[in-house]
mmCIF file of C-alpha atoms in Angstrom:
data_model
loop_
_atom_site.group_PDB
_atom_site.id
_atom_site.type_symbol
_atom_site.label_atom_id
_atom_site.label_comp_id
_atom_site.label_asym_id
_atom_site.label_seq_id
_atom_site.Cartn_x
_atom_site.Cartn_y
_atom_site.Cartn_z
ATOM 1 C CA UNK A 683 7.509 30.009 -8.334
ATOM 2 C CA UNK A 684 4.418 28.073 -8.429
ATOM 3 C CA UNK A 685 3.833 26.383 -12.442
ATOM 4 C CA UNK A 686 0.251 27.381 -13.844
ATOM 5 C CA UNK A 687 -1.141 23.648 -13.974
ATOM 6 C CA UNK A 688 -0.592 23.694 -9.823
ATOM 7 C CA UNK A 689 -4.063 22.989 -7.836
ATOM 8 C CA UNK A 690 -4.417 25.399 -4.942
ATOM 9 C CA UNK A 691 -7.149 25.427 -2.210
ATOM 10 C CA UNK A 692 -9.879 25.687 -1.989
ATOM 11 C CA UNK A 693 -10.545 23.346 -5.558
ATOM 12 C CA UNK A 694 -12.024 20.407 -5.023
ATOM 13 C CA UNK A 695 -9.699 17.093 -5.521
ATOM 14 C CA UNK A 696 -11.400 14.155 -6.784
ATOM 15 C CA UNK A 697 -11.095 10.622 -4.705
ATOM 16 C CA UNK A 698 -11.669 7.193 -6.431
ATOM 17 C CA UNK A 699 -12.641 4.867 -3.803
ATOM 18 C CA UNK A 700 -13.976 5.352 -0.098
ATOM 19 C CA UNK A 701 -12.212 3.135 2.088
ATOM 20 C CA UNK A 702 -9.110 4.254 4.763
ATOM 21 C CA UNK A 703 -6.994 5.385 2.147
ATOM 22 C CA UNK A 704 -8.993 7.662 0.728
ATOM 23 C CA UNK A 705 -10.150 8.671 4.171
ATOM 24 C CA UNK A 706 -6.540 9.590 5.010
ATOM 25 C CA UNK A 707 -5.781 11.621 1.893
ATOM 26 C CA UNK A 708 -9.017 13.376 2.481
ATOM 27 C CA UNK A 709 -7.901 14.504 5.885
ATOM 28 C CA UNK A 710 -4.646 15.568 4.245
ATOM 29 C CA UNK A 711 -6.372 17.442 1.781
ATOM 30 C CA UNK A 712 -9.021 19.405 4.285
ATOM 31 C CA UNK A 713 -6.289 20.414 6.411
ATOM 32 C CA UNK A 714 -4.530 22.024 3.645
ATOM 33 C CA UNK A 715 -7.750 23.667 2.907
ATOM 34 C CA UNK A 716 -9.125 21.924 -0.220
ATOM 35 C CA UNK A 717 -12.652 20.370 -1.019
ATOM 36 C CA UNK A 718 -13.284 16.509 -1.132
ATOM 37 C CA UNK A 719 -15.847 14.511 -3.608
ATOM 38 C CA UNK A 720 -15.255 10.698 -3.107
ATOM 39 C CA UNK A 721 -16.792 8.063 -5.843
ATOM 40 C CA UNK A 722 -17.746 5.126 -3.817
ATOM 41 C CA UNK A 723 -20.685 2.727 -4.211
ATOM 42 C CA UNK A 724 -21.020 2.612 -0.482
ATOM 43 C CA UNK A 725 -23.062 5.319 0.871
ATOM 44 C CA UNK A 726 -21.065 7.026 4.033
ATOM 45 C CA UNK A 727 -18.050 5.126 3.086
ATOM 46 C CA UNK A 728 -14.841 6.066 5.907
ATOM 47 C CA UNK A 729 -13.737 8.822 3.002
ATOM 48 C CA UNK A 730 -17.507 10.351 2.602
ATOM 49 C CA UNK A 731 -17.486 10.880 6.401
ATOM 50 C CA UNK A 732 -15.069 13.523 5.942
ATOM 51 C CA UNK A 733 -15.156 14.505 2.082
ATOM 52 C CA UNK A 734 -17.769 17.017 0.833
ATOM 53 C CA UNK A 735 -19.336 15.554 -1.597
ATOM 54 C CA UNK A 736 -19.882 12.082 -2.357
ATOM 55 C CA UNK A 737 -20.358 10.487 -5.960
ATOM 56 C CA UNK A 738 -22.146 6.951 -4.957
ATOM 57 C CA UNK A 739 -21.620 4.922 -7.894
ATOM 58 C CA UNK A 740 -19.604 1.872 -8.608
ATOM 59 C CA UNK A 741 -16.261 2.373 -10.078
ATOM 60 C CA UNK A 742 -16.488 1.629 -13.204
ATOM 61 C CA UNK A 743 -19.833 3.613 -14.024
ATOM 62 C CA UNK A 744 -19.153 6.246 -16.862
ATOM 63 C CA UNK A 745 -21.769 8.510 -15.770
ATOM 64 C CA UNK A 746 -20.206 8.494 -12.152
ATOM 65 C CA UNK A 747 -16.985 9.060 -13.191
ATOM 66 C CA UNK A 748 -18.192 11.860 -15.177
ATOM 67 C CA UNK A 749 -19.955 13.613 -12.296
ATOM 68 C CA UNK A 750 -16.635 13.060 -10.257
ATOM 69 C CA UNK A 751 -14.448 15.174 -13.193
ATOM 70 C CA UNK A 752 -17.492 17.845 -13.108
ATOM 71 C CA UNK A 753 -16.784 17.966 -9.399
ATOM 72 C CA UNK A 754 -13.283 17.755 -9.611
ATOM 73 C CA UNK A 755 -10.303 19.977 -10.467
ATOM 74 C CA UNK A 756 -7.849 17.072 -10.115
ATOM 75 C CA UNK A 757 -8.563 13.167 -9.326
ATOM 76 C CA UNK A 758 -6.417 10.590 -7.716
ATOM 77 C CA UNK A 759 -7.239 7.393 -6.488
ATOM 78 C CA UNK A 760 -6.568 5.258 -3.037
ATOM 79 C CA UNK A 761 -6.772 1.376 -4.533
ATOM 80 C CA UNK A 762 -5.193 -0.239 -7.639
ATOM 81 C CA UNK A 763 -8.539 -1.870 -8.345
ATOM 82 C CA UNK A 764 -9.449 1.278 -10.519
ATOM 83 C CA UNK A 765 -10.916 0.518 -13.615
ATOM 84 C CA UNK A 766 -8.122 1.679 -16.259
ATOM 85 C CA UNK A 767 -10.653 2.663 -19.009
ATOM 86 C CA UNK A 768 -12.227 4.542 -16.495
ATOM 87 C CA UNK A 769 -8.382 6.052 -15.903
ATOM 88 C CA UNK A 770 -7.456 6.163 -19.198
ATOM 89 C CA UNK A 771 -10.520 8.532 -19.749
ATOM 90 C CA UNK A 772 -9.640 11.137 -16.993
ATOM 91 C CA UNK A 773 -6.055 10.952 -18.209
ATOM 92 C CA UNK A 774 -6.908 12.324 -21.743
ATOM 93 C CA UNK A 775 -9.184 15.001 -20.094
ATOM 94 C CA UNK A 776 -6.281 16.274 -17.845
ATOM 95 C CA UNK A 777 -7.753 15.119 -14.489
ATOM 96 C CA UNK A 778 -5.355 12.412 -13.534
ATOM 97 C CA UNK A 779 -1.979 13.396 -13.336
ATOM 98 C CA UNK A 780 -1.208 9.704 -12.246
ATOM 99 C CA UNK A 781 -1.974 8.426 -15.405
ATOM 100 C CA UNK A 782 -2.968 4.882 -16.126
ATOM 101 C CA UNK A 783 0.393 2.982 -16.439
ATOM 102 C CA UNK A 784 1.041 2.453 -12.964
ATOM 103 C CA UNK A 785 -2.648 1.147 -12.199
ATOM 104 C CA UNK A 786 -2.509 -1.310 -15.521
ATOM 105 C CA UNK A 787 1.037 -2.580 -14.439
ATOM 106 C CA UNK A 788 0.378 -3.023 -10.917
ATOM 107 C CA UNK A 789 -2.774 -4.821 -11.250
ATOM 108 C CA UNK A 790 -1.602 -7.854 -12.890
ATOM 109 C CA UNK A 791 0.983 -9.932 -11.111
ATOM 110 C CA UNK A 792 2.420 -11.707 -14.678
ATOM 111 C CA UNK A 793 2.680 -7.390 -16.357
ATOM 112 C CA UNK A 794 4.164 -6.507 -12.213
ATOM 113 C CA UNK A 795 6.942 -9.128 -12.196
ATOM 114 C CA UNK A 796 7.540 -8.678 -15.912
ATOM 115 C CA UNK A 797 8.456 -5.072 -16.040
ATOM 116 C CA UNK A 798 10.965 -5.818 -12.710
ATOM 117 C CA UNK A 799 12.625 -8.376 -14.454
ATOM 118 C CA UNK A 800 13.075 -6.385 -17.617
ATOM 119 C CA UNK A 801 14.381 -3.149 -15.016
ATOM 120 C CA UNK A 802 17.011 -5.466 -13.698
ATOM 121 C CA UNK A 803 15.271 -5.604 -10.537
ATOM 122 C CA UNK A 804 15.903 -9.102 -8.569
ATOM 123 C CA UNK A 805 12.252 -10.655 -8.308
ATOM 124 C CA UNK A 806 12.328 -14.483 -7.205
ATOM 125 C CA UNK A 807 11.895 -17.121 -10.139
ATOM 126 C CA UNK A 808 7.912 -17.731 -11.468
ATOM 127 C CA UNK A 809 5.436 -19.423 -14.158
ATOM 128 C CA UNK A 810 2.195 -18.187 -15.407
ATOM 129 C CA UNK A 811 -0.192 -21.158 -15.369
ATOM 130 C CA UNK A 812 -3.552 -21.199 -16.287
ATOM 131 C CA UNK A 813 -4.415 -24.616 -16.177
ATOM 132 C CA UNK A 814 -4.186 -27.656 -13.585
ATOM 133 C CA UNK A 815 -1.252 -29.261 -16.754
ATOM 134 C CA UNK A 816 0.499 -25.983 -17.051
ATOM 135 C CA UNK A 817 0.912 -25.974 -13.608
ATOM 136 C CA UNK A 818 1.919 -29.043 -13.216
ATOM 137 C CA UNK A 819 4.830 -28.719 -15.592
ATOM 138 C CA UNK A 820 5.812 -25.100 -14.049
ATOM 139 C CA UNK A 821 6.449 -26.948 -10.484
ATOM 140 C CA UNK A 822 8.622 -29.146 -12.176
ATOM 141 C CA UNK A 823 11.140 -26.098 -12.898
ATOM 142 C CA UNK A 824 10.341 -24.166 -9.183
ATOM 143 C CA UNK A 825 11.496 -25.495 -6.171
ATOM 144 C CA UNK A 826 9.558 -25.850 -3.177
ATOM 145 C CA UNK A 827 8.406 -23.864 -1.508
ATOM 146 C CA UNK A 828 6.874 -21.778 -3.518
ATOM 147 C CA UNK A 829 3.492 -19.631 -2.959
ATOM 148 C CA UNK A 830 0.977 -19.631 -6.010
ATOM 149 C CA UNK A 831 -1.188 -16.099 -6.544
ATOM 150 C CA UNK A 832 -4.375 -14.884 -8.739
ATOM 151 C CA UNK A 833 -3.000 -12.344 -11.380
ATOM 152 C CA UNK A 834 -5.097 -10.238 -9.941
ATOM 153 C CA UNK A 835 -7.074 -8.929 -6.890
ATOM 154 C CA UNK A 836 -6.247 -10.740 -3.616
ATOM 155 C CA UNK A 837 -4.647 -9.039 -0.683
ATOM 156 C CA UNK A 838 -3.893 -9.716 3.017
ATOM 157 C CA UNK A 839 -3.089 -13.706 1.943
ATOM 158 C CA UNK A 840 -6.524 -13.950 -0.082
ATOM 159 C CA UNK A 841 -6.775 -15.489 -3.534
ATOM 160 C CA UNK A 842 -2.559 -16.982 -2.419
ATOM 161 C CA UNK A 843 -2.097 -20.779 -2.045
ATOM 162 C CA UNK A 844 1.579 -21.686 -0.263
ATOM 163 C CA UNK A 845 2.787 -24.976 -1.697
ATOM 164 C CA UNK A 846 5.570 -26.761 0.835
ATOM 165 C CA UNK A 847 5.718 -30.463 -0.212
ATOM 166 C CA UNK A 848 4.990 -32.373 -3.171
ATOM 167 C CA UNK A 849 1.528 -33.374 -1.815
ATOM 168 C CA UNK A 850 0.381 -29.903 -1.922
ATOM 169 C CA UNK A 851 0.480 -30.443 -5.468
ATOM 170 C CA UNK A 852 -2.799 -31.758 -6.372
ATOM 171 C CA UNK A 853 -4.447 -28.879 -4.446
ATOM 172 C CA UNK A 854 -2.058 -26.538 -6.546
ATOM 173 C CA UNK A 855 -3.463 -27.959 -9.809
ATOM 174 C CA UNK A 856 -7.021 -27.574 -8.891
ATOM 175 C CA UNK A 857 -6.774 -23.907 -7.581
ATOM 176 C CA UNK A 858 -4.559 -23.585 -11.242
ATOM 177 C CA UNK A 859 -8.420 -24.965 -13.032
ATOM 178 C CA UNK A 860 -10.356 -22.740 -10.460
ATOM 179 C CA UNK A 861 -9.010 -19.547 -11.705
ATOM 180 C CA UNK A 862 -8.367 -17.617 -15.567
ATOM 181 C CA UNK A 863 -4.225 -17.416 -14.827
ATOM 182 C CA UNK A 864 -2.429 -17.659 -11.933
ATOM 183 C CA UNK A 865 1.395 -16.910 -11.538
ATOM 184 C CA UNK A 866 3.824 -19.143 -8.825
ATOM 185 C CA UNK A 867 6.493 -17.844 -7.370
ATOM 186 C CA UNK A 868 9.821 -19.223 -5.736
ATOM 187 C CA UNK A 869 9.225 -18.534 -2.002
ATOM 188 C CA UNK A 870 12.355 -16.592 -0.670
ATOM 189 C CA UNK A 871 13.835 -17.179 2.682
ATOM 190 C CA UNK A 872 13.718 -14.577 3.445
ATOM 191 C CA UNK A 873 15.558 -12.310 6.940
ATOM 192 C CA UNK A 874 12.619 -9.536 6.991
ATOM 193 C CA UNK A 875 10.452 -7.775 4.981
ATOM 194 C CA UNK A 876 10.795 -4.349 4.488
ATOM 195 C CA UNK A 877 8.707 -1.077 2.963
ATOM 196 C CA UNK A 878 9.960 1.617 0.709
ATOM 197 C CA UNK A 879 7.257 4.266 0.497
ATOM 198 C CA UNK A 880 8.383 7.415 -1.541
ATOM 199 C CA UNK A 881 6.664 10.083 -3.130
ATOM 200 C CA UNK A 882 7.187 11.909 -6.892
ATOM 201 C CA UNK A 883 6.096 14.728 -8.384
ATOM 202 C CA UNK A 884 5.281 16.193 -11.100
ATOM 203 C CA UNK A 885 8.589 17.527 -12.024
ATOM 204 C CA UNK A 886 10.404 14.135 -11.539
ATOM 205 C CA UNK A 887 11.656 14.602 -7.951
ATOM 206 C CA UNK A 888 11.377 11.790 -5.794
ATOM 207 C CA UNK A 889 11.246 12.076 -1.626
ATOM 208 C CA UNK A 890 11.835 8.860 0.218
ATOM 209 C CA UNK A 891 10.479 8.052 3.321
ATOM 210 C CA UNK A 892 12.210 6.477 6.198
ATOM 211 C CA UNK A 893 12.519 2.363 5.333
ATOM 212 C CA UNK A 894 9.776 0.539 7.449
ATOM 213 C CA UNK A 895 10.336 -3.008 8.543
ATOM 214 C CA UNK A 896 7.050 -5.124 8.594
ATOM 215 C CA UNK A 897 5.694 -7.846 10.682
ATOM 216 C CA UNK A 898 2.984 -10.192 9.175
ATOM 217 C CA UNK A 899 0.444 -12.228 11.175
ATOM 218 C CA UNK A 900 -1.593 -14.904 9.091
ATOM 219 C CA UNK A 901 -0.408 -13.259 6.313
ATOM 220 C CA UNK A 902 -1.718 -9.741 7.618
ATOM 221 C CA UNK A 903 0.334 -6.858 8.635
ATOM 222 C CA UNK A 904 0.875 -6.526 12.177
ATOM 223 C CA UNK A 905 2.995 -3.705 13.052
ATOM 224 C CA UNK A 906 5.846 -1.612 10.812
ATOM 225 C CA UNK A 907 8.758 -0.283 12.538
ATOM 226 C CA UNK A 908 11.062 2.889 11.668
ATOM 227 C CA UNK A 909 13.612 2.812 12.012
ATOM 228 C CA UNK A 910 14.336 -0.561 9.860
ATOM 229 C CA UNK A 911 16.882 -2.633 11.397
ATOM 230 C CA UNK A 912 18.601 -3.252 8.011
ATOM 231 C CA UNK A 913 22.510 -2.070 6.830
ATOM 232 C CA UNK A 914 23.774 0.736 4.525
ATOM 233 C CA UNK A 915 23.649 -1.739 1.911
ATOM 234 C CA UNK A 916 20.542 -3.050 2.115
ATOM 235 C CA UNK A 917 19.135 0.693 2.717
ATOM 236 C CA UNK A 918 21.231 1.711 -0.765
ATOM 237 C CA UNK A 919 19.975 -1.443 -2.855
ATOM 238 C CA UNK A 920 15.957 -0.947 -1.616
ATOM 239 C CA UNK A 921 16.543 3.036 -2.796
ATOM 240 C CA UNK A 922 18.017 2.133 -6.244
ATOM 241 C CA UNK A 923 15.369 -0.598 -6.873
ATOM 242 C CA UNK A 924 12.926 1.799 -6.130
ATOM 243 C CA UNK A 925 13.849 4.921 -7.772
ATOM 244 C CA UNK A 926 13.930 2.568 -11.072
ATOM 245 C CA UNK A 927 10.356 1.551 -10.549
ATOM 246 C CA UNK A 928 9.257 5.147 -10.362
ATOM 247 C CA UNK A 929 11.265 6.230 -13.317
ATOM 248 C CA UNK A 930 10.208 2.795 -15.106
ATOM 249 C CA UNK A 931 6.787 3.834 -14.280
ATOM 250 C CA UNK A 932 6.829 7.678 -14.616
ATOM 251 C CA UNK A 933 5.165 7.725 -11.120
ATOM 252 C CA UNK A 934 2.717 10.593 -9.395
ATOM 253 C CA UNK A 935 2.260 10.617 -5.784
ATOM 254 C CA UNK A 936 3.190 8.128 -2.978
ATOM 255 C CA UNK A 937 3.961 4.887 -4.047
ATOM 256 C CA UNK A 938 4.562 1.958 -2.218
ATOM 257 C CA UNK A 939 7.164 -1.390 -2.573
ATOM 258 C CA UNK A 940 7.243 -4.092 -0.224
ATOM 259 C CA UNK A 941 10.789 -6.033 -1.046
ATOM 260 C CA UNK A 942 12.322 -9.079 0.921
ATOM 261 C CA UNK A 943 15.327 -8.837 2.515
ATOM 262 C CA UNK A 944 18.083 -11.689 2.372
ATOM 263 C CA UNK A 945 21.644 -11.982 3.749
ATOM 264 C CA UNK A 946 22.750 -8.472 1.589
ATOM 265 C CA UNK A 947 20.183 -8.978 -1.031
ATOM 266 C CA UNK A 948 16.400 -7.510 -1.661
ATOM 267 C CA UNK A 949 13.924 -8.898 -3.860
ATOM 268 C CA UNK A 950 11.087 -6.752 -4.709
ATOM 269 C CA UNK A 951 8.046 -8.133 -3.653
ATOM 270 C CA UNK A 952 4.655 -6.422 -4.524
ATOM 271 C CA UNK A 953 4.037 -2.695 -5.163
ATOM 272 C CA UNK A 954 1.146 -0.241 -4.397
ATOM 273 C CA UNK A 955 0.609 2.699 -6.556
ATOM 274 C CA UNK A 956 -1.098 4.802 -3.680
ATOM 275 C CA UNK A 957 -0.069 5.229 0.101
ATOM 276 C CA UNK A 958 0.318 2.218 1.901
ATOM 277 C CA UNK A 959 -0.559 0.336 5.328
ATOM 278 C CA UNK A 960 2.932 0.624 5.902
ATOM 279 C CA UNK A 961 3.680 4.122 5.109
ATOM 280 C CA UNK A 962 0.842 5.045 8.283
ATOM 281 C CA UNK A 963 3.284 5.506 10.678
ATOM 282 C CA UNK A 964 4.268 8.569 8.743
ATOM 283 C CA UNK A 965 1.819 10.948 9.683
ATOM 284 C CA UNK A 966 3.279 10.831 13.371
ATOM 285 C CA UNK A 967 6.559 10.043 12.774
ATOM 286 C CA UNK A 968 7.720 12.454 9.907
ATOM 287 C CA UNK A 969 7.429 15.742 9.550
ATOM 288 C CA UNK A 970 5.062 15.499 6.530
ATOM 289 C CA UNK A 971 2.869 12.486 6.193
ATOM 290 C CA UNK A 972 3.081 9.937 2.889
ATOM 291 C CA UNK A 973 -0.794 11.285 2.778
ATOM 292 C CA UNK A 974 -0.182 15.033 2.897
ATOM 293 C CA UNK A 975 2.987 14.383 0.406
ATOM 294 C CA UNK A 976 0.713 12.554 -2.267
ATOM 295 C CA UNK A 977 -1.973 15.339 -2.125
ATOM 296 C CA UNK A 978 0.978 17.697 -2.543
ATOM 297 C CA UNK A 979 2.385 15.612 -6.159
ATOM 298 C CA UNK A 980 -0.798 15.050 -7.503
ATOM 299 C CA UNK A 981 -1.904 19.119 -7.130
ATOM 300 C CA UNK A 982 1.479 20.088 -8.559
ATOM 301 C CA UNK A 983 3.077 21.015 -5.452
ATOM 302 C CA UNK A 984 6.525 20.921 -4.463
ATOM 303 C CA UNK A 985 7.444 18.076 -2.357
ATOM 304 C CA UNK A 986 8.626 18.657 1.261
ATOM 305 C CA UNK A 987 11.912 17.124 2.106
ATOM 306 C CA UNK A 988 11.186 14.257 4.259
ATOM 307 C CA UNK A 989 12.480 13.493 8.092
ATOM 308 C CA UNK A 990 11.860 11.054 10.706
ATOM 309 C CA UNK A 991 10.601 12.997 14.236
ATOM 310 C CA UNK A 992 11.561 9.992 15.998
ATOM 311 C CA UNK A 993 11.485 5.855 16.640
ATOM 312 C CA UNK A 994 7.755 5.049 15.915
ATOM 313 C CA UNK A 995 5.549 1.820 15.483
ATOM 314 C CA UNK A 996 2.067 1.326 13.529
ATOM 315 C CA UNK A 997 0.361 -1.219 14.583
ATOM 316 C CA UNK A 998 -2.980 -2.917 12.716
ATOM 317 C CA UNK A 999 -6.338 -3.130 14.387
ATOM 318 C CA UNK A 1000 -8.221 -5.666 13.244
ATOM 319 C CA UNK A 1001 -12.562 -6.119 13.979
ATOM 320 C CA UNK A 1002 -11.770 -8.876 16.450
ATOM 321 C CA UNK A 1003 -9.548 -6.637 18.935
ATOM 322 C CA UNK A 1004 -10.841 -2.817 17.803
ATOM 323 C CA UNK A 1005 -12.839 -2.510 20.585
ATOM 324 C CA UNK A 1006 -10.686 -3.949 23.181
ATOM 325 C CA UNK A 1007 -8.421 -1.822 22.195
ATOM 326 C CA UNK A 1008 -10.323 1.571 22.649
ATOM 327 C CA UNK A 1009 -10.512 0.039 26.623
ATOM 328 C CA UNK A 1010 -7.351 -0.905 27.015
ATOM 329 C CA UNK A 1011 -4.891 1.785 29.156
ATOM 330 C CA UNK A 1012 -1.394 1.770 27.460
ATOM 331 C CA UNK A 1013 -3.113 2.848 24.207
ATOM 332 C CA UNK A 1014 -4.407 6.555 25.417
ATOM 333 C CA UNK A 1015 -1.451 7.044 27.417
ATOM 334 C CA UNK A 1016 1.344 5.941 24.538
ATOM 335 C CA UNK A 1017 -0.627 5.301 21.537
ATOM 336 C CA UNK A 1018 -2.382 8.067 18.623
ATOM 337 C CA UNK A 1019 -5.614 5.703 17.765
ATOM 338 C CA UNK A 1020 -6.808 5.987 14.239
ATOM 339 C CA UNK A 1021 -9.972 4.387 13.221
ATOM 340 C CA UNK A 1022 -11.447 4.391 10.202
ATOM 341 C CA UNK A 1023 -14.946 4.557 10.803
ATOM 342 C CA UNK A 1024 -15.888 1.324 8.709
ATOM 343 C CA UNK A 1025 -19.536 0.323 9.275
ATOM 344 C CA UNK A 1026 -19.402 -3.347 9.444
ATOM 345 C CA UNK A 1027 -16.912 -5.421 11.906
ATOM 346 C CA UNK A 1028 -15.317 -8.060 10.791
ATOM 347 C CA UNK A 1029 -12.800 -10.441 11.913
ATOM 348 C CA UNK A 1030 -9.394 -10.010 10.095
ATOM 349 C CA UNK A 1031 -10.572 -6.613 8.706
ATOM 350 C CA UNK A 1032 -8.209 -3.242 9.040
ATOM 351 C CA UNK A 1033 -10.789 -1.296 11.289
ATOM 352 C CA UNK A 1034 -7.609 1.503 12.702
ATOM 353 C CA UNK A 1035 -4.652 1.519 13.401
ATOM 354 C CA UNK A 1036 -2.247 2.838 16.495
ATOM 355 C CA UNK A 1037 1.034 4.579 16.134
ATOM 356 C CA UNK A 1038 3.196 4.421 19.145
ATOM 357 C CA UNK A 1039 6.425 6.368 19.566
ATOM 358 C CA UNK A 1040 9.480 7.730 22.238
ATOM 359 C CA UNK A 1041 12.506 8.572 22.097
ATOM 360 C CA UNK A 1042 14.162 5.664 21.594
ATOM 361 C CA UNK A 1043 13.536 2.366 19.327
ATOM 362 C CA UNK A 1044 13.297 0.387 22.907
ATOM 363 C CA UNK A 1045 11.369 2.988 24.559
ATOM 364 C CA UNK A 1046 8.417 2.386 22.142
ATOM 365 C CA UNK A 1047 9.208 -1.620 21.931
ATOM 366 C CA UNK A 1048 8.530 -0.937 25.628
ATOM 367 C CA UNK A 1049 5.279 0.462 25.009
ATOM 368 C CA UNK A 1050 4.061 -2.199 22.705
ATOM 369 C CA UNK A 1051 4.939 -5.016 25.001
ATOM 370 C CA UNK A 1052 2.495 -2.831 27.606
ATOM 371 C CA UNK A 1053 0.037 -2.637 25.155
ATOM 372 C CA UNK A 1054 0.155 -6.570 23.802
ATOM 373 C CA UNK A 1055 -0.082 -7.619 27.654
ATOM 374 C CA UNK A 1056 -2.789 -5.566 27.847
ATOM 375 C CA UNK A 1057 -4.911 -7.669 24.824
ATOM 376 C CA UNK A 1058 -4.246 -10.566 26.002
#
C-alpha cells in the first residue's frame, strides 16, 4: 500500500538544472506519465527540450526557485552545484525529499574526504592547503605522486594539478596561491577504477546496481563496462563502503561513488549525489534504469529490484567525434545512440553517449573494437 506523501502522475516534478542529467530523469519521468518544469538559466537547455515547463533563471535566484516550488509537487536536482540555501529552503517547505546534507557534503572535497574518514571508509592520505607555504609543508608529509584538487567545482580533470617529481613543486605552490583552499591527495596505484551507483528510498531501502568498471581518457570517461571484472571481495568491500555512505548521509535517490581498486582493497574516490555518467549504461542494460529508479525514490515510490539484462558498454561522445559518430556503420547496427541535444560543440564536451551490448562480455568488446576502427 502506497504511503500518503507518495507523488503519482500526472504532478509535476521539479528539475534543478538543464543539462543531460536532468534531460534523462525527465525522460524517466514522462514515460511514467508525470509533468516536467526545469530551472535552468539557459533557454532550451537538453532538459527544457523535453520538460514542460521551463523556469529560466540562474540557480541561485530566490524568485526562480520560488516559481519552480509553485510549479512543482516534488523537486530534485541533476548536479551537486545546487546552491544549498536555495536547498535548504525547499527542504523546510517539503519539496526536496533529498535534503541538503548530501549536496553540502559532496560539494567540498576537505567536508567529502572528512566524513569517509570518520565512516571508516579507506580514502588515500591528504592536506588542506590554502597557501603556496601550507602547501609546501603538506608535500613534505605526502609522497609523490600525489594529485592536488580545488575544494570545489572542477570535473572531468579541471581545476586538478598531478604532481610526479619534486620539480612539479613550484607549480604546486603557485596553483596553492591561485585558489581560496585546495586539498592534495596521495595518488593510489591503483588496478581499475570502478562505479557503485545505487538507489534509496524513502523508507531506507537501498537497490544496487550492477558494479561498472571505468576507463578514463585525459582524465575523461571513456567507456564503463558491466559486468566489472573485479572478485567477490572486492564486489563485497565496494557494497559495504557504500551502503555506509548512504546511511552516513541519509540518502534519496541514485547516488553515485567512484572508488579505486587495489590488489583486494578499494578506496573511495569521489561521490555524486545524483545519477551518474557511469550509471548510463543502465537504462539498456537493467531492467529499470538508475534514472527511472531515482524518479521512483524521490516521488515516494517503491524501488524495483534491480537486474542486469545482459554484458553492456557506455561509451562517451565527446564534440570532436559526435558527428562522426552518427556516420559511422557499427553504431546503428550494434549501438543505442543517445545525444543530448546540447547547443554548442565543443571539444572534450559530453555531447551523447552509445550503449553497446550482446550476449556475451566479448561479443560486445567485439563490437567496440568495430566501432573504434571505424573512428579512426
Amino acid at each position: 500500500m502506497l504511503k500518503n506523501n507518495v507523488i503519482l502522475p500526472p504532478q509535476t516534478i521539479g528539475i534543478i538544472g538543464g543539462g543531460q542529467l536532468g534531460r534523462m530523469m525527465a525522460l524517466a519521468a514522462k514515460y511514467m506519465g508525470y509533468r516536467v518544469a526545469v530551472l535552468d538559466p539557459t533557454p532550451d537547455c537538453p532538459t527544457a527540450q523535453v520538460a514542460d515547463e521551463q523556469v529560466t533563471a540562474a540557480y541561485d535566484d530566490q524568485a526562480g526557485v520560488e516559481k519552480l516550488m509553485e510549479l512543482s509537487a516534488v523537486i530534485t536536482y541533476e548536479f551537486e552545484n545546487v546552491d544549498v540555501n536555495a536547498a535548504e529552503f525547499l527542504s523546510q517547505k517539503g519539496k526536496l525529499p533529498q535534503g541538503s546534507t548530501a549536496l553540502a557534503v559532496t560539494q567540498n572535497r576537505e567536508r567529502e574526504k572528512t566524513m569517509m574518514q570518520e565512516s571508516g571508509l579507506p580514502v588515500p592520505a591528504f592536506s588542506i592547503v590554502t597557501n603556496a607555504s601550507e602547501c609546501e609543508t603538506a608535500l613534505e608529509l605526502i609522497q609523490l605522486p600525489a594529485v592536488m584538487k580545488t575544494l570545489s567545482g572542477g570535473y572531468d580533470g579541471k581545476g586538478q594539478h598531478k604532481l610526479t617529481t619534486k620539480s612539479d613543486i613550484p607549480e604546486a605552490m603557485t596553483f596553492a596561491d591561485e585558489h581560496d583552499a585546495s586539498i592534495i591527495e596521495e595518488w593510489i596505484p591503483f588496478d581499475k577504477e570502478i562505479s557503485v551507483v545505487f538507489t534509496r528510498g524513502q523508507s531506507g531501502e537501498v537497490t544496487f546496481f550492477p558494479i561498472g568498471e571505468n576507463e578514463h581518457r585525459e582524465q575523461i570517461l571513456y567507456k564503463t563496462t558491466v559486468p566489472a571484472s573485479i572478485n567477490e571481495t572486492i564486489y563485497n568491500k565496494a557494497l559495504k563502503a557504500a551502503r555506509i555512505i548512504a546511511e552516513k548521509l541519509e540518502v534519496i535517490g541514485t547516488f553515485a561513488v567512484e572508488m579505486f581498486v587495489k590488489g583486494d582493497d578499494v578506496y573511495v574516490n569521489e561521490m555524486a549525489p545524483r545519477p551518474h555518467n557511469s550509471g548510463h549504461y543502465t537504462i539498456e542494460g537493467c531492467n529499470v534504469s538508475q534514472f527511472h529508479q531515482h524518479i521512483r525514490a524521490v516521488c515516494g515510490l517503491p524501488l524495483i529490484p534491480v537486474r542486469l539484462l545482459h554484458p553492456t558498454v557506455m561509451v562517451n561522445l565527446l564534440g570532436e567525434e559526435a558527428g562522426d559518430a552518427l556516420a559511422k556503420g557499427t553504431v546503428w547496427e550494434h549501438g543505442f545512440i543517445h545525444f543530448y541535444g546540447k547547443e554548442t560543440v565543443k571539444a572534450k564536451r559530453k555531447m551523447g553517449h552509445i550503449t553497446f551490448t550482446g550476449e556475451t562480455l566479448d561479443e560486445v568488446n567485439h563490437r567496440i573494437a568495430a566501432y573504434e576502427e571505424e573512428m579512426k
